[in-house]
Amino acid sequence: MARESHKQKLLTEGLRVVHERGYGGASVRDIVAAAGVPHGSFTNHFASKEAFGLEVLDLYYARVQDVVLKTLRNDELPPMKRLRGYIDDVLRQTAKGGARRGCVFGNFSAEAVEGNEVIRKRLVEILDELQGSIEYCLKAAVKAGELSAATKTRELAGFILSSLQGAILFSKAYRSVASIERFKKILLASIATG
Amino acid sequence: MARESHKQKLLTEGLRVVHERGYGGASVRDIVAAAGVPHGSFTNHFASKEAFGLEVLDLYYARVQDVVLKTLRNDELPPMKRLRGYIDDVLRQTAKGGARRGCVFGNFSAEAVEGNEVIRKRLVEILDELQGSIEYCLKAAVKAGELSAATKTRELAGFILSSLQGAILFSKAYRSVASIERFKKILLASIATG
């Protein structure tokens, strides 16, 4: 039980540290200190920093998936309202703490350097799934007549996901979510006329 | 003369290392080794790693500005052709070496953590100037009748810059410029109908 609790602390506090400082910028020492557990606890629970990185990525994705289920994949809401709800949640999350942290997926993408192939591949799987959830919402919007029947939903979903990540990236540089507000406004207006 | 040459090597090779590994991931030791100069040379020429980071950022921006002058701000070309030319150059640059490096501005944005305020502020100045160059091109496009007179050129320029950065960010995660091709295609199509 105690061990399980240490692992939970390492993941929860580790995610916070990785989110703030990046994967490369967060040392095992930092993570252990933030979790307030003995140093040996890390090696007991994770075979490597990479193994930890994968679990942290999945913990973050689980949180994002909660939002996806309430928004993009929530069949009880009108499709375009779901898309707006998803972007609004990104706005709220990104604004926390002064728009300093960005999104873990974007941060990991920027750090996707040589030698982290396992993490990079998992990241790509997650981004593909997220794109699939946006596409799911766009298809529903086409079906409901909220988007033109000519919409290339798969391509547009990929465009939305990467453009949103770019807006989040700018929020880090500018310490402001204005880039995400602008993205939302222009995207929704251009889809509406599309 | 020899000292000047060492400084040039530190900046040129240092930029390469920073581009590949990120600012935080490139140690002074790495930079000195890549430049093939004595370690003391770094401290002779740069008061700190931050001072080096600022000069590296400006060296990269000077290269980008060369492209901007040939494309976005090139009054001899039709405006939309300039915008396409700019994105095409990003495509070529990003493809080099297997789409692993991304853009230095995006990488620095992702790393814009606490304690690098001087670099972050310089980065924001550069991003604002780049947005201004895109806006310059869009205004010319409106004037030439290539874009609707209702186009909010300033807002759209910001949207284009951050969305392009998002597409470049994805090229790092996916090791492919497909995200930038998709950005280009959807952007140009949506502007055309706008």
Tab-separated table of C-alpha atoms in Angstrom:
chain	number	residue	atom	x	y	z
A	1	MET	CA	0.000	0.000	0.000
A	2	ALA	CA	2.754	2.419	0.990
A	3	ARG	CA	4.650	1.616	-2.204
A	4	GLU	CA	1.586	2.201	-4.326
A	5	SER	CA	1.127	5.535	-2.658
A	6	HIS	CA	4.732	6.498	-3.392
A	7	LYS	CA	4.225	5.605	-7.043
A	8	GLN	CA	1.096	7.738	-7.186
A	9	LYS	CA	2.959	10.678	-5.658
A	10	LEU	CA	5.829	10.266	-8.088
A	11	LEU	CA	3.423	10.296	-11.028
A	12	THR	CA	1.180	13.120	-9.843
A	13	GLU	CA	3.960	15.419	-8.637
A	14	GLY	CA	6.262	14.239	-11.436
A	15	LEU	CA	3.668	15.234	-14.028
A	16	ARG	CA	3.462	18.669	-12.445
A	17	VAL	CA	7.244	19.078	-12.575
A	18	VAL	CA	7.500	17.738	-16.147
A	19	HIS	CA	4.648	20.028	-17.224
A	20	GLU	CA	6.450	23.064	-15.786
A	21	ARG	CA	10.040	22.296	-16.749
A	22	GLY	CA	9.800	19.901	-19.672
A	23	TYR	CA	10.814	16.251	-19.736
A	24	GLY	CA	14.499	17.006	-20.215
A	25	GLY	CA	14.419	19.812	-17.663
A	26	ALA	CA	12.950	17.621	-14.916
A	27	SER	CA	15.631	15.461	-13.332
A	28	VAL	CA	14.853	12.344	-11.325
A	29	ARG	CA	16.188	14.277	-8.332
A	30	ASP	CA	13.621	17.072	-8.943
A	31	ILE	CA	10.806	14.550	-9.311
A	32	VAL	CA	11.694	12.660	-6.154
A	33	ALA	CA	12.015	15.934	-4.211
A	34	ALA	CA	8.624	17.169	-5.459
A	35	ALA	CA	6.987	13.866	-4.522
A	36	GLY	CA	8.630	13.919	-1.089
A	37	VAL	CA	9.549	10.219	-1.248
A	38	PRO	CA	12.889	8.440	-0.725
A	39	HIS	CA	15.149	8.454	-3.794
A	40	GLY	CA	15.139	4.641	-3.983
A	41	SER	CA	11.393	4.783	-4.498
A	42	PHE	CA	11.846	5.994	-8.068
A	43	THR	CA	14.006	3.054	-9.092
A	44	ASN	CA	11.652	0.677	-7.257
A	45	HIS	CA	8.739	1.781	-9.398
A	46	PHE	CA	10.273	2.755	-12.734
A	47	ALA	CA	12.874	0.828	-14.714
A	48	SER	CA	14.140	4.078	-16.231
A	49	LYS	CA	13.285	7.749	-16.664
A	50	GLU	CA	11.805	6.749	-20.029
A	51	ALA	CA	9.448	4.272	-18.319
A	52	PHE	CA	8.415	7.083	-15.979
A	53	GLY	CA	7.975	9.452	-18.955
A	54	LEU	CA	5.595	7.003	-20.628
A	55	GLU	CA	3.455	6.685	-17.488
A	56	VAL	CA	3.403	10.448	-16.980
A	57	LEU	CA	2.295	10.896	-20.584
A	58	ASP	CA	-0.522	8.393	-20.057
A	59	LEU	CA	-1.610	10.066	-16.808
A	60	TYR	CA	-1.863	13.405	-18.625
A	61	TYR	CA	-3.699	11.771	-21.515
A	62	ALA	CA	-6.201	10.211	-19.087
A	63	ARG	CA	-7.042	13.729	-17.881
A	64	VAL	CA	-7.383	14.985	-21.441
A	65	GLN	CA	-9.578	11.995	-22.285
A	66	ASP	CA	-11.979	12.993	-19.478
A	67	VAL	CA	-12.413	16.337	-21.238
A	68	VAL	CA	-12.702	14.689	-24.673
A	69	LEU	CA	-15.526	12.461	-23.431
A	70	LYS	CA	-17.389	15.462	-22.005
A	71	THR	CA	-16.885	17.544	-25.142
A	72	LEU	CA	-15.753	16.185	-28.547
A	73	ARG	CA	-17.235	12.708	-28.065
A	74	ASN	CA	-20.291	13.764	-26.076
A	75	ASP	CA	-23.171	12.768	-28.360
A	76	GLU	CA	-25.673	14.589	-26.165
A	77	LEU	CA	-24.418	18.014	-27.234
A	78	PRO	CA	-24.646	19.720	-30.641
A	79	PRO	CA	-21.331	19.019	-32.442
A	80	MET	CA	-20.024	22.571	-32.845
A	81	LYS	CA	-20.832	23.276	-29.198
A	82	ARG	CA	-18.627	20.294	-28.323
A	83	LEU	CA	-15.714	21.690	-30.330
A	84	ARG	CA	-16.099	25.083	-28.658
A	85	GLY	CA	-16.274	23.353	-25.274
A	86	TYR	CA	-13.047	21.494	-25.975
A	87	ILE	CA	-11.199	24.675	-26.948
A	88	ASP	CA	-12.674	26.492	-23.936
A	89	ASP	CA	-11.290	23.804	-21.677
A	90	VAL	CA	-7.836	24.232	-23.272
A	91	LEU	CA	-8.190	27.960	-22.599
A	92	ARG	CA	-8.997	27.368	-18.928
A	93	GLN	CA	-6.224	24.826	-18.419
A	94	THR	CA	-3.631	26.917	-20.221
A	95	ALA	CA	-4.526	30.076	-18.297
A	96	LYS	CA	-3.723	28.392	-14.969
A	97	GLY	CA	-0.612	29.800	-13.377
A	98	GLY	CA	-0.203	32.596	-15.908
A	99	ALA	CA	-0.032	30.634	-19.189
A	100	ARG	CA	3.479	29.423	-18.434
A	101	ARG	CA	3.199	25.675	-18.841
A	102	GLY	CA	1.621	25.012	-22.217
A	103	CYS	CA	0.433	21.510	-23.086
A	104	VAL	CA	2.451	18.419	-22.184
A	105	PHE	CA	1.910	16.995	-25.696
A	106	GLY	CA	3.270	20.131	-27.352
A	107	ASN	CA	6.156	20.341	-24.896
A	108	PHE	CA	7.045	16.694	-25.523
A	109	SER	CA	6.819	17.302	-29.295
A	110	ALA	CA	9.297	20.161	-29.020
A	111	GLU	CA	11.588	17.896	-27.019
A	112	ALA	CA	11.169	14.929	-29.366
A	113	VAL	CA	14.886	14.586	-29.850
A	114	GLU	CA	17.001	11.586	-30.692
A	115	GLY	CA	17.099	8.846	-28.122
A	116	ASN	CA	13.507	9.182	-26.964
A	117	GLU	CA	11.972	7.087	-29.724
A	118	VAL	CA	9.720	5.078	-27.404
A	119	ILE	CA	8.203	8.228	-25.928
A	120	ARG	CA	7.941	9.900	-29.345
A	121	LYS	CA	6.036	6.921	-30.770
A	122	ARG	CA	3.611	6.888	-27.846
A	123	LEU	CA	3.143	10.632	-28.292
A	124	VAL	CA	2.271	10.125	-31.975
A	125	GLU	CA	-0.296	7.450	-31.039
A	126	ILE	CA	-1.913	9.869	-28.600
A	127	LEU	CA	-1.940	12.745	-31.113
A	128	ASP	CA	-3.514	10.412	-33.690
A	129	GLU	CA	-6.223	9.437	-31.199
A	130	LEU	CA	-6.899	13.077	-30.341
A	131	GLN	CA	-7.147	13.892	-34.042
A	132	GLY	CA	-9.618	10.991	-34.297
A	133	SER	CA	-11.746	12.531	-31.548
A	134	ILE	CA	-11.833	15.896	-33.316
A	135	GLU	CA	-12.700	14.113	-36.571
A	136	TYR	CA	-15.509	12.268	-34.764
A	137	CYS	CA	-16.947	15.620	-33.698
A	138	LEU	CA	-16.554	17.167	-37.175
A	139	LYS	CA	-18.298	14.195	-38.808
A	140	ALA	CA	-21.194	14.643	-36.401
A	141	ALA	CA	-21.250	18.340	-37.330
A	142	VAL	CA	-21.460	17.467	-41.033
A	143	LYS	CA	-24.250	14.975	-40.309
A	144	ALA	CA	-26.138	17.572	-38.245
A	145	GLY	CA	-25.761	20.114	-41.044
A	146	GLU	CA	-23.566	22.364	-38.914
A	147	LEU	CA	-20.675	21.999	-41.359
A	148	SER	CA	-20.636	21.764	-45.128
A	149	ALA	CA	-20.975	18.231	-46.513
A	150	ALA	CA	-17.806	18.922	-48.514
A	151	THR	CA	-15.702	19.206	-45.325
A	152	LYS	CA	-12.661	16.953	-45.388
A	153	THR	CA	-13.074	16.004	-41.765
A	154	ARG	CA	-9.850	14.045	-41.325
A	155	GLU	CA	-7.610	16.743	-42.813
A	156	LEU	CA	-9.441	19.510	-40.983
A	157	ALA	CA	-9.143	17.636	-37.677
A	158	GLY	CA	-5.378	17.418	-38.107
A	159	PHE	CA	-5.203	21.102	-39.010
A	160	ILE	CA	-7.247	22.040	-35.935
A	161	LEU	CA	-5.117	19.931	-33.596
A	162	SER	CA	-1.772	21.262	-34.830
A	163	SER	CA	-3.002	24.866	-35.054
A	164	LEU	CA	-4.351	24.633	-31.505
A	165	GLN	CA	-0.959	23.344	-30.363
A	166	GLY	CA	0.678	26.305	-32.102
A	167	ALA	CA	-1.643	28.694	-30.270
A	168	ILE	CA	-0.795	26.994	-26.958
A	169	LEU	CA	2.909	27.247	-27.819
A	170	PHE	CA	2.491	30.998	-28.329
A	171	SER	CA	0.694	31.281	-24.988
A	172	LYS	CA	3.944	30.117	-23.372
A	173	ALA	CA	6.078	32.657	-25.248
A	174	TYR	CA	3.627	35.530	-24.623
A	175	ARG	CA	2.457	34.413	-21.154
A	176	SER	CA	-1.065	35.026	-22.385
A	177	VAL	CA	-3.920	32.981	-23.813
A	178	ALA	CA	-4.699	35.689	-26.400
A	179	SER	CA	-3.255	33.413	-29.138
A	180	ILE	CA	-5.753	30.678	-28.195
A	181	GLU	CA	-8.670	33.136	-28.140
A	182	ARG	CA	-7.605	34.321	-31.604
A	183	PHE	CA	-7.283	30.744	-32.862
A	184	LYS	CA	-10.787	29.926	-31.607
A	185	LYS	CA	-12.338	33.019	-33.161
A	186	ILE	CA	-10.726	32.661	-36.590
A	187	LEU	CA	-11.167	28.892	-36.772
A	188	LEU	CA	-14.859	28.974	-35.932
A	189	ALA	CA	-15.489	31.870	-38.306
A	190	SER	CA	-13.642	30.179	-41.185
A	191	ILE	CA	-15.354	26.834	-40.656
A	192	ALA	CA	-18.720	28.570	-40.492
A	193	THR	CA	-18.179	30.146	-43.894
A	194	GLY	CA	-16.520	27.014	-45.311
B	1	MET	CA	41.017	38.175	-35.887
B	2	ALA	CA	41.443	34.726	-34.330
B	3	ARG	CA	39.089	35.678	-31.518
B	4	GLU	CA	36.478	36.915	-33.966
B	5	SER	CA	36.756	33.643	-35.802
B	6	HIS	CA	36.246	31.695	-32.571
B	7	LYS	CA	33.156	33.752	-31.809
B	8	GLN	CA	31.756	33.062	-35.268
B	9	LYS	CA	32.364	29.339	-34.845
B	10	LEU	CA	30.701	29.363	-31.431
B	11	LEU	CA	27.637	31.100	-32.858
B	12	THR	CA	27.353	29.096	-36.075
B	13	GLU	CA	28.010	25.685	-34.531
B	14	GLY	CA	26.237	26.705	-31.340
B	15	LEU	CA	23.099	27.549	-33.302
B	16	ARG	CA	23.254	24.121	-34.940
B	17	VAL	CA	23.533	22.398	-31.553
B	18	VAL	CA	20.793	24.553	-29.981
B	19	HIS	CA	18.533	23.913	-32.984
B	20	GLU	CA	18.989	20.162	-32.626
B	21	ARG	CA	18.928	19.784	-28.836
B	22	GLY	CA	17.087	22.852	-27.571
B	23	TYR	CA	18.527	25.701	-25.542
B	24	GLY	CA	18.341	23.825	-22.246
B	25	GLY	CA	19.641	20.622	-23.840
B	26	ALA	CA	22.755	22.279	-25.279
B	27	SER	CA	25.400	22.718	-22.591
B	28	VAL	CA	28.291	25.153	-22.918
B	29	ARG	CA	30.510	22.063	-23.060
B	30	ASP	CA	28.527	20.738	-26.083
B	31	ILE	CA	28.712	24.104	-27.815
B	32	VAL	CA	32.444	24.504	-27.280
B	33	ALA	CA	33.059	20.935	-28.460
B	34	ALA	CA	30.960	21.463	-31.614
B	35	ALA	CA	32.805	24.698	-32.381
B	36	GLY	CA	36.172	23.040	-31.816
B	37	VAL	CA	37.537	26.005	-29.841
B	38	PRO	CA	39.159	26.194	-26.384
B	39	HIS	CA	36.674	26.238	-23.503
B	40	GLY	CA	37.897	29.644	-22.336
B	41	SER	CA	36.830	31.069	-25.664
B	42	PHE	CA	33.170	30.886	-24.656
B	43	THR	CA	33.641	32.981	-21.527
B	44	ASN	CA	35.849	35.393	-23.479
B	45	HIS	CA	33.051	36.139	-25.899
B	46	PHE	CA	29.860	35.696	-23.885
B	47	ALA	CA	29.148	37.037	-20.414
B	48	SER	CA	26.733	34.147	-19.812
B	49	LYS	CA	24.852	31.366	-21.572
B	50	GLU	CA	21.912	33.778	-21.733
B	51	ALA	CA	24.057	36.335	-23.610
B	52	PHE	CA	25.006	33.546	-26.007
B	53	GLY	CA	21.343	32.508	-26.335
B	54	LEU	CA	20.363	36.048	-27.343
B	55	GLU	CA	23.044	36.177	-30.047
B	56	VAL	CA	22.123	32.734	-31.352
B	57	LEU	CA	18.482	33.814	-31.542
B	58	ASP	CA	19.477	36.903	-33.522
B	59	LEU	CA	21.689	34.873	-35.878
B	60	TYR	CA	18.755	32.567	-36.626
B	61	TYR	CA	16.431	35.539	-37.053
B	62	ALA	CA	18.870	37.113	-39.534
B	63	ARG	CA	18.564	33.965	-41.671
B	64	VAL	CA	14.781	34.053	-41.404
B	65	GLN	CA	14.789	37.746	-42.309
B	66	ASP	CA	16.649	36.912	-45.550
B	67	VAL	CA	13.738	34.666	-46.483
B	68	VAL	CA	11.162	37.228	-45.341
B	69	LEU	CA	12.709	39.878	-47.611
B	70	LYS	CA	12.642	37.492	-50.586
B	71	THR	CA	9.062	36.405	-49.914
B	72	LEU	CA	6.611	38.198	-47.572
B	73	ARG	CA	8.134	41.652	-48.027
B	74	ASN	CA	9.123	41.268	-51.671
B	75	ASP	CA	6.984	43.891	-53.410
B	76	GLU	CA	7.959	42.573	-56.840
B	77	LEU	CA	5.893	39.409	-56.416
B	78	PRO	CA	2.098	38.994	-56.229
B	79	PRO	CA	1.186	38.925	-52.499
B	80	MET	CA	-0.312	35.427	-52.256
B	81	LYS	CA	2.659	34.038	-54.160
B	82	ARG	CA	4.890	35.580	-51.495
B	83	LEU	CA	2.939	33.885	-48.696
B	84	ARG	CA	3.171	30.535	-50.514
B	85	GLY	CA	6.888	31.123	-51.051
B	86	TYR	CA	7.405	31.762	-47.343
B	87	ILE	CA	5.596	28.570	-46.336
B	88	ASP	CA	7.468	26.624	-49.019
B	89	ASP	CA	10.752	27.797	-47.549
B	90	VAL	CA	9.629	26.622	-44.096
B	91	LEU	CA	8.812	23.269	-45.703
B	92	ARG	CA	12.287	23.013	-47.240
B	93	GLN	CA	14.091	24.076	-44.070
B	94	THR	CA	12.041	21.800	-41.834
B	95	ALA	CA	12.510	18.788	-44.095
B	96	LYS	CA	16.297	18.999	-43.741
B	97	GLY	CA	17.681	16.140	-41.717
B	98	GLY	CA	14.391	14.256	-41.521
B	99	ALA	CA	12.129	16.887	-39.915
B	100	ARG	CA	13.779	16.430	-36.537
B	101	ARG	CA	14.750	19.955	-35.565
B	102	GLY	CA	11.672	22.127	-35.925
B	103	CYS	CA	11.998	25.903	-35.754
B	104	VAL	CA	14.263	27.619	-33.223
B	105	PHE	CA	11.493	30.115	-32.361
B	106	GLY	CA	9.004	27.343	-31.604
B	107	ASN	CA	11.597	25.367	-29.663
B	108	PHE	CA	12.501	28.433	-27.596
B	109	SER	CA	8.784	29.098	-26.988
B	110	ALA	CA	8.330	25.576	-25.640
B	111	GLU	CA	11.348	26.137	-23.397
B	112	ALA	CA	10.219	29.598	-22.291
B	113	VAL	CA	10.421	28.660	-18.652
B	114	GLU	CA	11.093	30.765	-15.570
B	115	GLY	CA	14.484	32.383	-15.353
B	116	ASN	CA	14.890	33.068	-19.063
B	117	GLU	CA	12.918	36.300	-19.128
B	118	VAL	CA	15.462	38.210	-21.207
B	119	ILE	CA	15.431	35.568	-23.922
B	120	ARG	CA	11.636	35.221	-23.754
B	121	LYS	CA	11.164	38.961	-24.231
B	122	ARG	CA	13.509	39.023	-27.226
B	123	LEU	CA	11.639	36.026	-28.654
B	124	VAL	CA	8.327	37.882	-28.321
B	125	GLU	CA	9.798	40.907	-30.144
B	126	ILE	CA	10.901	38.647	-32.985
B	127	LEU	CA	7.538	36.886	-33.191
B	128	ASP	CA	5.791	40.282	-33.262
B	129	GLU	CA	8.050	41.396	-36.122
B	130	LEU	CA	7.390	38.192	-38.045
B	131	GLN	CA	3.658	38.669	-37.547
B	132	GLY	CA	4.146	42.200	-38.871
B	133	SER	CA	5.787	40.824	-42.022
B	134	ILE	CA	2.911	38.418	-42.619
B	135	GLU	CA	0.458	41.278	-42.022
B	136	TYR	CA	2.385	43.408	-44.534
B	137	CYS	CA	1.916	40.669	-47.134
B	138	LEU	CA	-1.776	40.191	-46.309
B	139	LYS	CA	-2.429	43.937	-46.594
B	140	ALA	CA	-0.815	43.898	-50.029
B	141	ALA	CA	-3.044	40.943	-50.932
B	142	VAL	CA	-6.142	42.890	-49.887
B	143	LYS	CA	-4.957	45.898	-51.887
B	144	ALA	CA	-4.307	43.701	-54.935
B	145	GLY	CA	-7.772	42.158	-54.624
B	146	GLU	CA	-6.322	38.726	-53.848
B	147	LEU	CA	-8.015	38.701	-50.436
B	148	SER	CA	-11.384	40.020	-49.319
B	149	ALA	CA	-11.393	43.654	-48.219
B	150	ALA	CA	-13.030	42.472	-44.975
B	151	THR	CA	-9.909	40.498	-43.983
B	152	LYS	CA	-8.687	41.376	-40.492
B	153	THR	CA	-5.070	41.294	-41.563
B	154	ARG	CA	-3.472	41.693	-38.143
B	155	GLU	CA	-5.507	38.942	-36.497
B	156	LEU	CA	-5.116	36.633	-39.474
B	157	ALA	CA	-1.352	37.194	-39.534
B	158	GLY	CA	-1.116	36.104	-35.890
B	159	PHE	CA	-3.285	33.072	-36.582
B	160	ILE	CA	-1.099	32.095	-39.555
B	161	LEU	CA	2.133	32.454	-37.587
B	162	SER	CA	0.993	30.419	-34.588
B	163	SER	CA	-0.720	27.775	-36.723
B	164	LEU	CA	2.419	27.424	-38.833
B	165	GLN	CA	4.437	26.964	-35.641
B	166	GLY	CA	1.987	24.266	-34.561
B	167	ALA	CA	2.441	22.481	-37.888
B	168	ILE	CA	6.234	22.691	-37.467
B	169	LEU	CA	5.891	21.349	-33.920
B	170	PHE	CA	3.978	18.352	-35.280
B	171	SER	CA	6.683	17.782	-37.895
B	172	LYS	CA	9.053	17.113	-34.982
B	173	ALA	CA	6.703	14.650	-33.283
B	174	TYR	CA	5.863	12.839	-36.553
B	175	ARG	CA	9.282	13.223	-38.213
B	176	SER	CA	7.420	14.353	-41.296
B	177	VAL	CA	6.461	17.629	-42.948
B	178	ALA	CA	2.965	16.299	-43.765
B	179	SER	CA	1.513	18.575	-41.051
B	180	ILE	CA	3.025	21.628	-42.781
B	181	GLU	CA	1.734	20.521	-46.208
B	182	ARG	CA	-1.722	20.127	-44.662
B	183	PHE	CA	-1.508	23.532	-42.976
B	184	LYS	CA	-0.557	25.161	-46.276
B	185	LYS	CA	-3.353	23.486	-48.210
B	186	ILE	CA	-6.144	24.202	-45.706
B	187	LEU	CA	-4.971	27.747	-44.957
B	188	LEU	CA	-4.771	28.789	-48.602
B	189	ALA	CA	-8.117	27.169	-49.401
B	190	SER	CA	-9.856	28.839	-46.458
B	191	ILE	CA	-8.376	32.267	-47.168
B	192	ALA	CA	-9.364	31.937	-50.811
B	193	THR	CA	-12.994	31.379	-49.889
B	194	GLY	CA	-12.893	33.948	-47.063
